[in-house]
PDB file of N, CA and C in Angstrom:
ATOM      1  N   MET A   1    -290.139  70.760 213.048  1.00  0.00           N
ATOM      2  CA  MET A   1    -290.358  71.364 214.120  1.00  0.00           C
ATOM      3  C   MET A   1    -288.599  71.826 214.911  1.00  0.00           C
ATOM      4  N   ARG A   2    -288.502  72.930 215.698  1.00  0.00           N
ATOM      5  CA  ARG A   2    -287.202  72.548 215.870  1.00  0.00           C
ATOM      6  C   ARG A   2    -287.133  72.984 217.093  1.00  0.00           C
ATOM      7  N   TYR A   3    -285.822  72.219 217.570  1.00  0.00           N
ATOM      8  CA  TYR A   3    -285.703  71.979 219.205  1.00  0.00           C
ATOM      9  C   TYR A   3    -284.941  73.223 219.896  1.00  0.00           C
ATOM     10  N   PRO A   4    -285.567  73.539 221.101  1.00  0.00           N
ATOM     11  CA  PRO A   4    -284.602  74.924 221.680  1.00  0.00           C
ATOM     12  C   PRO A   4    -283.379  74.452 222.041  1.00  0.00           C
ATOM     13  N   LYS A   5    -282.609  75.329 221.738  1.00  0.00           N
ATOM     14  CA  LYS A   5    -281.254  75.620 222.010  1.00  0.00           C
ATOM     15  C   LYS A   5    -280.903  75.706 223.520  1.00  0.00           C
ATOM     16  N   SER A   6    -279.960  74.893 223.374  1.00  0.00           N
ATOM     17  CA  SER A   6    -279.632  74.480 225.099  1.00  0.00           C
ATOM     18  C   SER A   6    -279.039  75.896 225.630  1.00  0.00           C
ATOM     19  N   ASP A   7    -278.618  76.433 227.322  1.00  0.00           N
ATOM     20  CA  ASP A   7    -278.178  77.710 227.610  1.00  0.00           C
ATOM     21  C   ASP A   7    -276.713  77.674 227.113  1.00  0.00           C
ATOM     22  N   ALA A   8    -276.166  76.419 227.611  1.00  0.00           N
ATOM     23  CA  ALA A   8    -274.745  76.085 226.693  1.00  0.00           C
ATOM     24  C   ALA A   8    -274.323  76.388 225.791  1.00  0.00           C
ATOM     25  N   PHE A   9    -275.303  76.173 224.744  1.00  0.00           N
ATOM     26  CA  PHE A   9    -274.732  76.190 223.163  1.00  0.00           C
ATOM     27  C   PHE A   9    -275.187  77.570 222.641  1.00  0.00           C
ATOM     28  N   GLU A  10    -276.413  78.285 223.422  1.00  0.00           N
ATOM     29  CA  GLU A  10    -275.993  79.593 223.233  1.00  0.00           C
ATOM     30  C   GLU A  10    -275.213  80.811 223.945  1.00  0.00           C
ATOM     31  N   ARG A  11    -274.724  80.646 225.113  1.00  0.00           N
ATOM     32  CA  ARG A  11    -273.607  80.736 225.420  1.00  0.00           C
ATOM     33  C   ARG A  11    -272.415  81.368 224.464  1.00  0.00           C
ATOM     34  N   ALA A  12    -272.038  80.021 224.165  1.00  0.00           N
ATOM     35  CA  ALA A  12    -271.271  79.586 223.331  1.00  0.00           C
ATOM     36  C   ALA A  12    -271.168  80.223 221.999  1.00  0.00           C
ATOM     37  N   ARG A  13    -272.201  80.314 221.325  1.00  0.00           N
ATOM     38  CA  ARG A  13    -272.504  81.017 220.415  1.00  0.00           C
ATOM     39  C   ARG A  13    -272.199  82.454 220.474  1.00  0.00           C
ATOM     40  N   LYS A  14    -272.434  82.944 221.164  1.00  0.00           N
ATOM     41  CA  LYS A  14    -272.574  84.507 221.874  1.00  0.00           C
ATOM     42  C   LYS A  14    -271.246  85.041 221.992  1.00  0.00           C
ATOM     43  N   GLU A  15    -270.478  83.827 222.465  1.00  0.00           N
ATOM     44  CA  GLU A  15    -268.823  84.226 223.100  1.00  0.00           C
ATOM     45  C   GLU A  15    -267.970  83.668 222.209  1.00  0.00           C
ATOM     46  N   GLY A  16    -268.692  83.254 220.954  1.00  0.00           N
ATOM     47  CA  GLY A  16    -267.931  82.849 219.687  1.00  0.00           C
ATOM     48  C   GLY A  16    -267.024  81.541 219.862  1.00  0.00           C
ATOM     49  N   ARG A  17    -267.442  80.778 220.539  1.00  0.00           N
ATOM     50  CA  ARG A  17    -266.724  79.502 221.144  1.00  0.00           C
ATOM     51  C   ARG A  17    -267.994  78.179 220.536  1.00  0.00           C
ATOM     52  N   MET A  18    -267.273  77.821 219.244  1.00  0.00           N
ATOM     53  CA  MET A  18    -268.556  77.019 218.358  1.00  0.00           C
ATOM     54  C   MET A  18    -267.574  75.973 217.915  1.00  0.00           C
ATOM     55  N   GLY A  19    -267.079  75.434 218.971  1.00  0.00           N
ATOM     56  CA  GLY A  19    -267.019  73.870 218.818  1.00  0.00           C
ATOM     57  C   GLY A  19    -267.793  72.989 219.636  1.00  0.00           C
ATOM     58  N   PHE A  20    -267.209  72.008 219.908  1.00  0.00           N
ATOM     59  CA  PHE A  20    -268.282  70.868 220.454  1.00  0.00           C
ATOM     60  C   PHE A  20    -268.422  71.109 221.825  1.00  0.00           C
ATOM     61  N   GLU A  21    -269.766  71.066 222.006  1.00  0.00           N
ATOM     62  CA  GLU A  21    -270.511  71.776 223.958  1.00  0.00           C
ATOM     63  C   GLU A  21    -270.327  70.072 224.134  1.00  0.00           C
ATOM     64  N   GLU A  22    -270.535  69.894 225.461  1.00  0.00           N
ATOM     65  CA  GLU A  22    -270.534  68.565 226.285  1.00  0.00           C
ATOM     66  C   GLU A  22    -271.420  68.944 227.552  1.00  0.00           C
ATOM     67  N   VAL A  23    -272.151  68.339 227.145  1.00  0.00           N
ATOM     68  CA  VAL A  23    -273.499  68.646 228.202  1.00  0.00           C
ATOM     69  C   VAL A  23    -274.223  67.522 229.059  1.00  0.00           C
ATOM     70  N   PHE A  24    -274.366  67.580 229.921  1.00  0.00           N
ATOM     71  CA  PHE A  24    -275.034  66.454 230.705  1.00  0.00           C
ATOM     72  C   PHE A  24    -276.312  66.913 230.812  1.00  0.00           C
ATOM     73  N   TYR A  25    -277.548  65.654 230.395  1.00  0.00           N
ATOM     74  CA  TYR A  25    -279.019  65.435 230.111  1.00  0.00           C
ATOM     75  C   TYR A  25    -279.261  64.321 231.341  1.00  0.00           C
ATOM     76  N   THR A  26    -279.978  64.450 232.028  1.00  0.00           N
ATOM     77  CA  THR A  26    -280.874  63.276 232.979  1.00  0.00           C
ATOM     78  C   THR A  26    -282.364  62.968 232.065  1.00  0.00           C
ATOM     79  N   CYS A  27    -281.715  61.190 232.352  1.00  0.00           N
ATOM     80  CA  CYS A  27    -283.000  60.979 231.405  1.00  0.00           C
ATOM     81  C   CYS A  27    -282.931  59.351 232.776  1.00  0.00           C
ATOM     82  N   ASP A  28    -284.468  59.337 232.594  1.00  0.00           N
ATOM     83  CA  ASP A  28    -284.706  58.555 234.359  1.00  0.00           C
ATOM     84  C   ASP A  28    -283.906  58.754 235.554  1.00  0.00           C
ATOM     85  N   GLY A  29    -283.796  59.814 235.528  1.00  0.00           N
ATOM     86  CA  GLY A  29    -283.005  59.767 237.130  1.00  0.00           C
ATOM     87  C   GLY A  29    -281.500  59.370 236.851  1.00  0.00           C
ATOM     88  N   CYS A  30    -281.048  59.660 235.359  1.00  0.00           N
ATOM     89  CA  CYS A  30    -279.335  59.484 235.122  1.00  0.00           C
ATOM     90  C   CYS A  30    -278.984  60.486 234.509  1.00  0.00           C
ATOM     91  N   LYS A  31    -278.018  60.629 234.782  1.00  0.00           N
ATOM     92  CA  LYS A  31    -277.297  62.213 234.040  1.00  0.00           C
ATOM     93  C   LYS A  31    -276.243  60.895 233.127  1.00  0.00           C
ATOM     94  N   LEU A  32    -276.482  61.511 231.477  1.00  0.00           N
ATOM     95  CA  LEU A  32    -275.918  61.255 230.435  1.00  0.00           C
ATOM     96  C   LEU A  32    -274.759  61.746 230.416  1.00  0.00           C
ATOM     97  N   PHE A  33    -273.757  61.610 229.620  1.00  0.00           N
ATOM     98  CA  PHE A  33    -273.050  62.934 228.987  1.00  0.00           C
ATOM     99  C   PHE A  33    -273.465  62.917 227.433  1.00  0.00           C
ATOM    100  N   THR A  34    -272.938  64.221 226.826  1.00  0.00           N
ATOM    101  CA  THR A  34    -273.406  64.025 225.715  1.00  0.00           C
ATOM    102  C   THR A  34    -272.167  65.334 225.090  1.00  0.00           C
ATOM    103  N   LYS A  35    -271.861  65.253 223.816  1.00  0.00           N
ATOM    104  CA  LYS A  35    -271.095  65.632 222.845  1.00  0.00           C
ATOM    105  C   LYS A  35    -271.886  66.131 221.511  1.00  0.00           C
ATOM    106  N   TYR A  36    -271.738  67.463 221.549  1.00  0.00           N
ATOM    107  CA  TYR A  36    -272.658  67.653 219.891  1.00  0.00           C
ATOM    108  C   TYR A  36    -271.875  69.259 219.754  1.00  0.00           C
ATOM    109  N   SER A  37    -271.879  69.354 217.793  1.00  0.00           N
ATOM    110  CA  SER A  37    -271.484  70.184 217.274  1.00  0.00           C
ATOM    111  C   SER A  37    -273.093  70.844 216.861  1.00  0.00           C
ATOM    112  N   ARG A  38    -273.461  71.970 216.296  1.00  0.00           N
ATOM    113  CA  ARG A  38    -274.091  72.064 215.277  1.00  0.00           C
ATOM    114  C   ARG A  38    -273.869  73.286 214.362  1.00  0.00           C
ATOM    115  N   LYS A  39    -274.272  72.734 213.290  1.00  0.00           N
ATOM    116  CA  LYS A  39    -273.767  73.331 211.923  1.00  0.00           C
ATOM    117  C   LYS A  39    -274.576  72.697 211.074  1.00  0.00           C
ATOM    118  N   GLY A  40    -275.969  73.195 211.256  1.00  0.00           N
ATOM    119  CA  GLY A  40    -277.247  72.534 210.017  1.00  0.00           C
ATOM    120  C   GLY A  40    -277.704  71.419 210.247  1.00  0.00           C
ATOM    121  N   THR A  41    -278.624  70.505 209.055  1.00  0.00           N
ATOM    122  CA  THR A  41    -278.602  69.361 208.893  1.00  0.00           C
ATOM    123  C   THR A  41    -278.273  68.866 207.923  1.00  0.00           C
ATOM    124  N   PRO A  42    -277.825  67.805 207.763  1.00  0.00           N
ATOM    125  CA  PRO A  42    -278.800  66.564 208.339  1.00  0.00           C
ATOM    126  C   PRO A  42    -278.119  66.382 209.901  1.00  0.00           C
ATOM    127  N   SER A  43    -278.497  66.465 210.630  1.00  0.00           N
ATOM    128  CA  SER A  43    -277.712  65.994 212.054  1.00  0.00           C
ATOM    129  C   SER A  43    -277.355  64.281 212.046  1.00  0.00           C
ATOM    130  N   VAL A  44    -276.375  64.136 212.547  1.00  0.00           N
ATOM    131  CA  VAL A  44    -275.428  62.772 212.470  1.00  0.00           C
ATOM    132  C   VAL A  44    -275.447  62.716 214.121  1.00  0.00           C
ATOM    133  N   LEU A  45    -275.760  61.287 214.200  1.00  0.00           N
ATOM    134  CA  LEU A  45    -275.452  60.566 215.426  1.00  0.00           C
ATOM    135  C   LEU A  45    -274.810  59.636 215.062  1.00  0.00           C
ATOM    136  N   LEU A  46    -273.947  59.509 216.642  1.00  0.00           N
ATOM    137  CA  LEU A  46    -272.964  58.717 216.481  1.00  0.00           C
ATOM    138  C   LEU A  46    -273.163  57.680 217.851  1.00  0.00           C
ATOM    139  N   LEU A  47    -273.732  56.460 217.425  1.00  0.00           N
ATOM    140  CA  LEU A  47    -273.666  55.607 218.459  1.00  0.00           C
ATOM    141  C   LEU A  47    -272.535  54.473 218.731  1.00  0.00           C
ATOM    142  N   ALA A  48    -271.829  54.768 220.110  1.00  0.00           N
ATOM    143  CA  ALA A  48    -270.785  53.789 220.388  1.00  0.00           C
ATOM    144  C   ALA A  48    -271.490  51.877 220.395  1.00  0.00           C
ATOM    145  N   GLY A  49    -270.740  51.272 220.004  1.00  0.00           N
ATOM    146  CA  GLY A  49    -270.553  49.751 220.578  1.00  0.00           C
ATOM    147  C   GLY A  49    -270.938  49.885 221.727  1.00  0.00           C
ATOM    148  N   MET A  50    -271.544  48.678 222.551  1.00  0.00           N
ATOM    149  CA  MET A  50    -272.480  48.078 223.530  1.00  0.00           C
ATOM    150  C   MET A  50    -270.689  48.165 225.119  1.00  0.00           C
ATOM    151  N   GLY A  51    -270.727  49.102 225.987  1.00  0.00           N
ATOM    152  CA  GLY A  51    -269.576  49.388 226.915  1.00  0.00           C
ATOM    153  C   GLY A  51    -268.516  50.076 225.977  1.00  0.00           C
ATOM    154  N   VAL A  52    -268.484  50.876 225.481  1.00  0.00           N
ATOM    155  CA  VAL A  52    -267.865  51.753 224.842  1.00  0.00           C
ATOM    156  C   VAL A  52    -268.902  53.221 224.700  1.00  0.00           C
ATOM    157  N   HIS A  53    -267.297  54.331 225.348  1.00  0.00           N
ATOM    158  CA  HIS A  53    -268.105  55.781 225.288  1.00  0.00           C
ATOM    159  C   HIS A  53    -267.546  56.325 224.561  1.00  0.00           C
ATOM    160  N   CYS A  54    -268.396  57.584 223.853  1.00  0.00           N
ATOM    161  CA  CYS A  54    -268.341  58.331 222.690  1.00  0.00           C
ATOM    162  C   CYS A  54    -267.091  58.464 222.202  1.00  0.00           C
ATOM    163  N   GLU A  55    -266.308  58.765 223.333  1.00  0.00           N
ATOM    164  CA  GLU A  55    -264.902  59.390 222.733  1.00  0.00           C
ATOM    165  C   GLU A  55    -264.343  58.068 221.217  1.00  0.00           C
ATOM    166  N   THR A  56    -265.036  57.173 221.436  1.00  0.00           N
ATOM    167  CA  THR A  56    -264.646  56.183 220.617  1.00  0.00           C
ATOM    168  C   THR A  56    -264.963  56.855 218.593  1.00  0.00           C
ATOM    169  N   TRP A  57    -265.378  57.744 218.531  1.00  0.00           N
ATOM    170  CA  TRP A  57    -266.199  58.435 217.440  1.00  0.00           C
ATOM    171  C   TRP A  57    -265.555  59.334 217.569  1.00  0.00           C
ATOM    172  N   ASN A  58    -264.509  60.290 218.413  1.00  0.00           N
ATOM    173  CA  ASN A  58    -263.840  61.448 218.379  1.00  0.00           C
ATOM    174  C   ASN A  58    -262.903  61.699 217.008  1.00  0.00           C
ATOM    175  N   GLU A  59    -261.947  61.276 216.321  1.00  0.00           N
ATOM    176  CA  GLU A  59    -261.456  61.609 214.585  1.00  0.00           C
ATOM    177  C   GLU A  59    -262.824  61.896 213.852  1.00  0.00           C
ATOM    178  N   VAL A  60    -263.842  60.608 213.905  1.00  0.00           N
ATOM    179  CA  VAL A  60    -265.114  60.533 212.703  1.00  0.00           C
ATOM    180  C   VAL A  60    -266.061  62.185 213.332  1.00  0.00           C
ATOM    181  N   GLN A  61    -266.070  62.285 214.659  1.00  0.00           N
ATOM    182  CA  GLN A  61    -267.097  63.065 214.703  1.00  0.00           C
ATOM    183  C   GLN A  61    -266.200  64.720 214.608  1.00  0.00           C
ATOM    184  N   ASN A  62    -265.153  64.952 214.526  1.00  0.00           N
ATOM    185  CA  ASN A  62    -264.579  65.888 214.049  1.00  0.00           C
ATOM    186  C   ASN A  62    -264.770  66.134 213.004  1.00  0.00           C
ATOM    187  N   ARG A  63    -264.129  65.085 211.668  1.00  0.00           N
ATOM    188  CA  ARG A  63    -264.452  65.144 210.284  1.00  0.00           C
ATOM    189  C   ARG A  63    -265.841  65.783 210.153  1.00  0.00           C
ATOM    190  N   VAL A  64    -266.733  65.069 210.713  1.00  0.00           N
ATOM    191  CA  VAL A  64    -267.930  65.240 210.018  1.00  0.00           C
ATOM    192  C   VAL A  64    -268.788  66.580 210.913  1.00  0.00           C
ATOM    193  N   ALA A  65    -268.423  66.988 211.945  1.00  0.00           N
ATOM    194  CA  ALA A  65    -268.360  68.724 212.312  1.00  0.00           C
ATOM    195  C   ALA A  65    -268.381  69.696 211.477  1.00  0.00           C
ATOM    196  N   ASP A  66    -267.254  69.838 210.664  1.00  0.00           N
ATOM    197  CA  ASP A  66    -267.350  70.281 209.321  1.00  0.00           C
ATOM    198  C   ASP A  66    -268.040  70.450 208.297  1.00  0.00           C
ATOM    199  N   ILE A  67    -268.672  69.810 208.475  1.00  0.00           N
ATOM    200  CA  ILE A  67    -269.764  69.560 207.478  1.00  0.00           C
ATOM    201  C   ILE A  67    -271.174  69.863 207.971  1.00  0.00           C
ATOM    202  N   THR A  68    -271.156  69.088 209.343  1.00  0.00           N
ATOM    203  CA  THR A  68    -273.058  69.278 209.159  1.00  0.00           C
ATOM    204  C   THR A  68    -272.789  68.934 210.874  1.00  0.00           C
ATOM    205  N   THR A  69    -273.754  68.749 211.478  1.00  0.00           N
ATOM    206  CA  THR A  69    -274.507  68.699 212.890  1.00  0.00           C
ATOM    207  C   THR A  69    -273.967  67.755 213.622  1.00  0.00           C
ATOM    208  N   THR A  70    -273.401  66.728 214.409  1.00  0.00           N
ATOM    209  CA  THR A  70    -272.759  65.792 215.070  1.00  0.00           C
ATOM    210  C   THR A  70    -273.538  65.700 216.320  1.00  0.00           C
ATOM    211  N   PHE A  71    -273.760  64.422 216.964  1.00  0.00           N
ATOM    212  CA  PHE A  71    -274.311  64.475 218.264  1.00  0.00           C
ATOM    213  C   PHE A  71    -273.677  62.844 218.899  1.00  0.00           C
ATOM    214  N   SER A  72    -272.941  62.783 219.978  1.00  0.00           N
ATOM    215  CA  SER A  72    -272.342  61.644 220.576  1.00  0.00           C
ATOM    216  C   SER A  72    -272.761  61.904 221.892  1.00  0.00           C
ATOM    217  N   TYR A  73    -273.106  60.318 222.460  1.00  0.00           N
ATOM    218  CA  TYR A  73    -273.127  60.510 223.833  1.00  0.00           C
ATOM    219  C   TYR A  73    -272.765  58.702 224.244  1.00  0.00           C
ATOM    220  N   ASP A  74    -272.353  58.987 226.068  1.00  0.00           N
ATOM    221  CA  ASP A  74    -272.178  58.279 226.493  1.00  0.00           C
ATOM    222  C   ASP A  74    -273.671  57.460 226.823  1.00  0.00           C
ATOM    223  N   ARG A  75    -273.458  55.721 226.874  1.00  0.00           N
ATOM    224  CA  ARG A  75    -275.370  55.687 227.598  1.00  0.00           C
ATOM    225  C   ARG A  75    -274.719  55.321 229.094  1.00  0.00           C
ATOM    226  N   ALA A  76    -276.005  55.139 229.679  1.00  0.00           N
ATOM    227  CA  ALA A  76    -276.059  55.128 231.534  1.00  0.00           C
ATOM    228  C   ALA A  76    -274.919  53.665 231.640  1.00  0.00           C
ATOM    229  N   GLY A  77    -274.550  53.752 231.968  1.00  0.00           N
ATOM    230  CA  GLY A  77    -273.274  53.146 232.999  1.00  0.00           C
ATOM    231  C   GLY A  77    -272.180  53.111 231.768  1.00  0.00           C
ATOM    232  N   VAL A  78    -271.697  53.847 230.929  1.00  0.00           N
ATOM    233  CA  VAL A  78    -270.571  54.010 230.388  1.00  0.00           C
ATOM    234  C   VAL A  78    -270.050  55.209 230.271  1.00  0.00           C
ATOM    235  N   GLY A  79    -268.560  55.621 229.942  1.00  0.00           N
ATOM    236  CA  GLY A  79    -267.719  56.751 230.266  1.00  0.00           C
ATOM    237  C   GLY A  79    -268.235  57.711 231.090  1.00  0.00           C
ATOM    238  N   ARG A  80    -268.397  59.016 231.300  1.00  0.00           N
ATOM    239  CA  ARG A  80    -268.917  59.964 232.008  1.00  0.00           C
ATOM    240  C   ARG A  80    -270.453  60.237 232.451  1.00  0.00           C
ATOM    241  N   SER A  81    -271.113  59.118 231.663  1.00  0.00           N
ATOM    242  CA  SER A  81    -272.743  58.769 232.177  1.00  0.00           C
ATOM    243  C   SER A  81    -272.293  58.008 233.461  1.00  0.00           C
ATOM    244  N   ASP A  82    -273.813  58.857 234.350  1.00  0.00           N
ATOM    245  CA  ASP A  82    -273.741  57.996 235.437  1.00  0.00           C
ATOM    246  C   ASP A  82    -274.134  56.357 235.740  1.00  0.00           C
ATOM    247  N   ALA A  83    -273.345  55.600 236.559  1.00  0.00           N
ATOM    248  CA  ALA A  83    -273.270  54.070 236.280  1.00  0.00           C
ATOM    249  C   ALA A  83    -275.289  53.833 236.925  1.00  0.00           C
ATOM    250  N   VAL A  84    -275.430  52.608 236.316  1.00  0.00           N
ATOM    251  CA  VAL A  84    -276.677  51.755 236.816  1.00  0.00           C
ATOM    252  C   VAL A  84    -276.239  50.840 237.903  1.00  0.00           C
ATOM    253  N   SER A  85    -277.291  50.714 238.250  1.00  0.00           N
ATOM    254  CA  SER A  85    -277.342  49.060 238.993  1.00  0.00           C
ATOM    255  C   SER A  85    -277.976  48.100 238.801  1.00  0.00           C
ATOM    256  N   SER A  86    -278.283  48.056 237.425  1.00  0.00           N
ATOM    257  CA  SER A  86    -278.697  46.730 237.654  1.00  0.00           C
ATOM    258  C   SER A  86    -278.600  46.633 235.912  1.00  0.00           C
ATOM    259  N   PRO A  87    -278.788  45.209 235.255  1.00  0.00           N
ATOM    260  CA  PRO A  87    -278.040  44.937 233.971  1.00  0.00           C
ATOM    261  C   PRO A  87    -279.695  46.167 233.063  1.00  0.00           C
ATOM    262  N   ARG A  88    -279.050  45.920 231.870  1.00  0.00           N
ATOM    263  CA  ARG A  88    -279.900  46.504 230.885  1.00  0.00           C
ATOM    264  C   ARG A  88    -280.088  45.906 229.730  1.00  0.00           C
ATOM    265  N   THR A  89    -281.598  46.023 229.331  1.00  0.00           N
ATOM    266  CA  THR A  89    -281.640  44.991 228.324  1.00  0.00           C
ATOM    267  C   THR A  89    -282.008  46.286 227.185  1.00  0.00           C
ATOM    268  N   CYS A  90    -281.351  45.693 225.687  1.00  0.00           N
ATOM    269  CA  CYS A  90    -281.685  46.423 224.523  1.00  0.00           C
ATOM    270  C   CYS A  90    -283.334  47.451 224.920  1.00  0.00           C
ATOM    271  N   HIS A  91    -284.237  47.001 224.920  1.00  0.00           N
ATOM    272  CA  HIS A  91    -285.415  48.147 225.207  1.00  0.00           C
ATOM    273  C   HIS A  91    -285.079  49.471 226.031  1.00  0.00           C
ATOM    274  N   ASP A  92    -284.306  48.814 226.822  1.00  0.00           N
ATOM    275  CA  ASP A  92    -283.618  50.238 228.066  1.00  0.00           C
ATOM    276  C   ASP A  92    -283.207  50.647 227.301  1.00  0.00           C
ATOM    277  N   LEU A  93    -281.946  50.226 226.128  1.00  0.00           N
ATOM    278  CA  LEU A  93    -281.383  51.633 225.395  1.00  0.00           C
ATOM    279  C   LEU A  93    -281.896  51.885 224.594  1.00  0.00           C
ATOM    280  N   VAL A  94    -283.032  51.656 223.848  1.00  0.00           N
ATOM    281  CA  VAL A  94    -283.790  52.486 222.948  1.00  0.00           C
ATOM    282  C   VAL A  94    -284.564  53.362 223.629  1.00  0.00           C
ATOM    283  N   GLN A  95    -285.098  52.947 224.638  1.00  0.00           N
ATOM    284  CA  GLN A  95    -285.690  53.984 225.783  1.00  0.00           C
ATOM    285  C   GLN A  95    -284.615  55.438 226.116  1.00  0.00           C
ATOM    286  N   GLU A  96    -284.205  54.852 226.482  1.00  0.00           N
ATOM    287  CA  GLU A  96    -283.097  55.834 227.227  1.00  0.00           C
ATOM    288  C   GLU A  96    -282.570  56.751 225.978  1.00  0.00           C
ATOM    289  N   LEU A  97    -282.213  56.450 224.619  1.00  0.00           N
ATOM    290  CA  LEU A  97    -281.833  57.107 223.740  1.00  0.00           C
ATOM    291  C   LEU A  97    -283.487  58.117 223.042  1.00  0.00           C
ATOM    292  N   ALA A  98    -284.402  57.386 223.167  1.00  0.00           N
ATOM    293  CA  ALA A  98    -285.166  57.834 222.311  1.00  0.00           C
ATOM    294  C   ALA A  98    -286.037  59.166 223.447  1.00  0.00           C
ATOM    295  N   GLU A  99    -285.770  59.103 224.829  1.00  0.00           N
ATOM    296  CA  GLU A  99    -285.630  60.278 225.848  1.00  0.00           C
ATOM    297  C   GLU A  99    -284.761  61.069 225.688  1.00  0.00           C
ATOM    298  N   LEU A 100    -283.953  60.862 225.135  1.00  0.00           N
ATOM    299  CA  LEU A 100    -282.493  62.001 225.269  1.00  0.00           C
ATOM    300  C   LEU A 100    -282.774  62.403 223.824  1.00  0.00           C
ATOM    301  N   LEU A 101    -283.276  61.984 222.625  1.00  0.00           N
ATOM    302  CA  LEU A 101    -283.554  62.752 221.652  1.00  0.00           C
ATOM    303  C   LEU A 101    -284.855  63.768 221.972  1.00  0.00           C
ATOM    304  N   ARG A 102    -285.495  63.615 222.862  1.00  0.00           N
ATOM    305  CA  ARG A 102    -286.398  64.657 222.598  1.00  0.00           C
ATOM    306  C   ARG A 102    -286.128  65.406 223.590  1.00  0.00           C
ATOM    307  N   MET A 103    -284.713  65.621 224.170  1.00  0.00           N
ATOM    308  CA  MET A 103    -284.108  66.862 225.237  1.00  0.00           C
ATOM    309  C   MET A 103    -283.325  67.418 224.120  1.00  0.00           C
ATOM    310  N   ILE A 104    -282.207  66.840 223.332  1.00  0.00           N
ATOM    311  CA  ILE A 104    -281.327  67.726 222.877  1.00  0.00           C
ATOM    312  C   ILE A 104    -281.276  68.128 221.995  1.00  0.00           C
ATOM    313  N   PRO A 105    -280.405  69.964 221.626  1.00  0.00           N
ATOM    314  CA  PRO A 105    -280.649  70.618 221.156  1.00  0.00           C
ATOM    315  C   PRO A 105    -280.111  70.276 219.006  1.00  0.00           C
ATOM    316  N   VAL A 106    -280.508  69.106 218.831  1.00  0.00           N
ATOM    317  CA  VAL A 106    -280.343  68.684 217.499  1.00  0.00           C
ATOM    318  C   VAL A 106    -281.336  68.634 216.700  1.00  0.00           C
ATOM    319  N   GLU A 107    -281.476  69.354 215.603  1.00  0.00           N
ATOM    320  CA  GLU A 107    -282.590  69.623 214.215  1.00  0.00           C
ATOM    321  C   GLU A 107    -282.756  68.254 213.567  1.00  0.00           C
ATOM    322  N   PRO A 108    -284.738  68.221 213.143  1.00  0.00           N
ATOM    323  CA  PRO A 108    -284.502  66.896 212.424  1.00  0.00           C
ATOM    324  C   PRO A 108    -284.133  67.533 211.158  1.00  0.00           C
ATOM    325  N   ARG A 109    -284.205  66.137 210.550  1.00  0.00           N
ATOM    326  CA  ARG A 109    -283.407  66.187 208.660  1.00  0.00           C
ATOM    327  C   ARG A 109    -284.851  67.986 207.884  1.00  0.00           C
ATOM    328  N   GLU A 110    -284.105  67.903 207.168  1.00  0.00           N
ATOM    329  CA  GLU A 110    -284.946  69.210 206.330  1.00  0.00           C
ATOM    330  C   GLU A 110    -285.999  68.309 205.363  1.00  0.00           C
ATOM    331  N   ASN A 111    -287.088  68.673 205.147  1.00  0.00           N
ATOM    332  CA  ASN A 111    -287.613  67.757 203.977  1.00  0.00           C
ATOM    333  C   ASN A 111    -287.781  68.617 202.862  1.00  0.00           C
ATOM    334  N   ARG A 112    -287.325  67.868 201.821  1.00  0.00           N
ATOM    335  CA  ARG A 112    -286.689  68.384 200.360  1.00  0.00           C
ATOM    336  C   ARG A 112    -287.958  67.609 199.690  1.00  0.00           C
TER     337      ARG A 112
END
């Protein structure tokens, strides 16, 4: 299954700007900041620790992006993502990530 490419990604491709795309996606009413590069498969998802923003992964993401697709994001209430008004459970975090993964333009691993 292939995921649709975002408008921002398509503009960057056409303009020859194939660095990182920084896009906000809305999950359960909350805008989440995402940062990704596309360069085939596999796609590497970088998750920052609790309360830490995705910029923690900058050096690693920059290096891995030379080889393959990368994706990182700020959880709700962290970094550039919207704040949240109530405490969040691990279940909330998993649900947020699952919803985000359905929306992002990252392709699944190729079957060999």
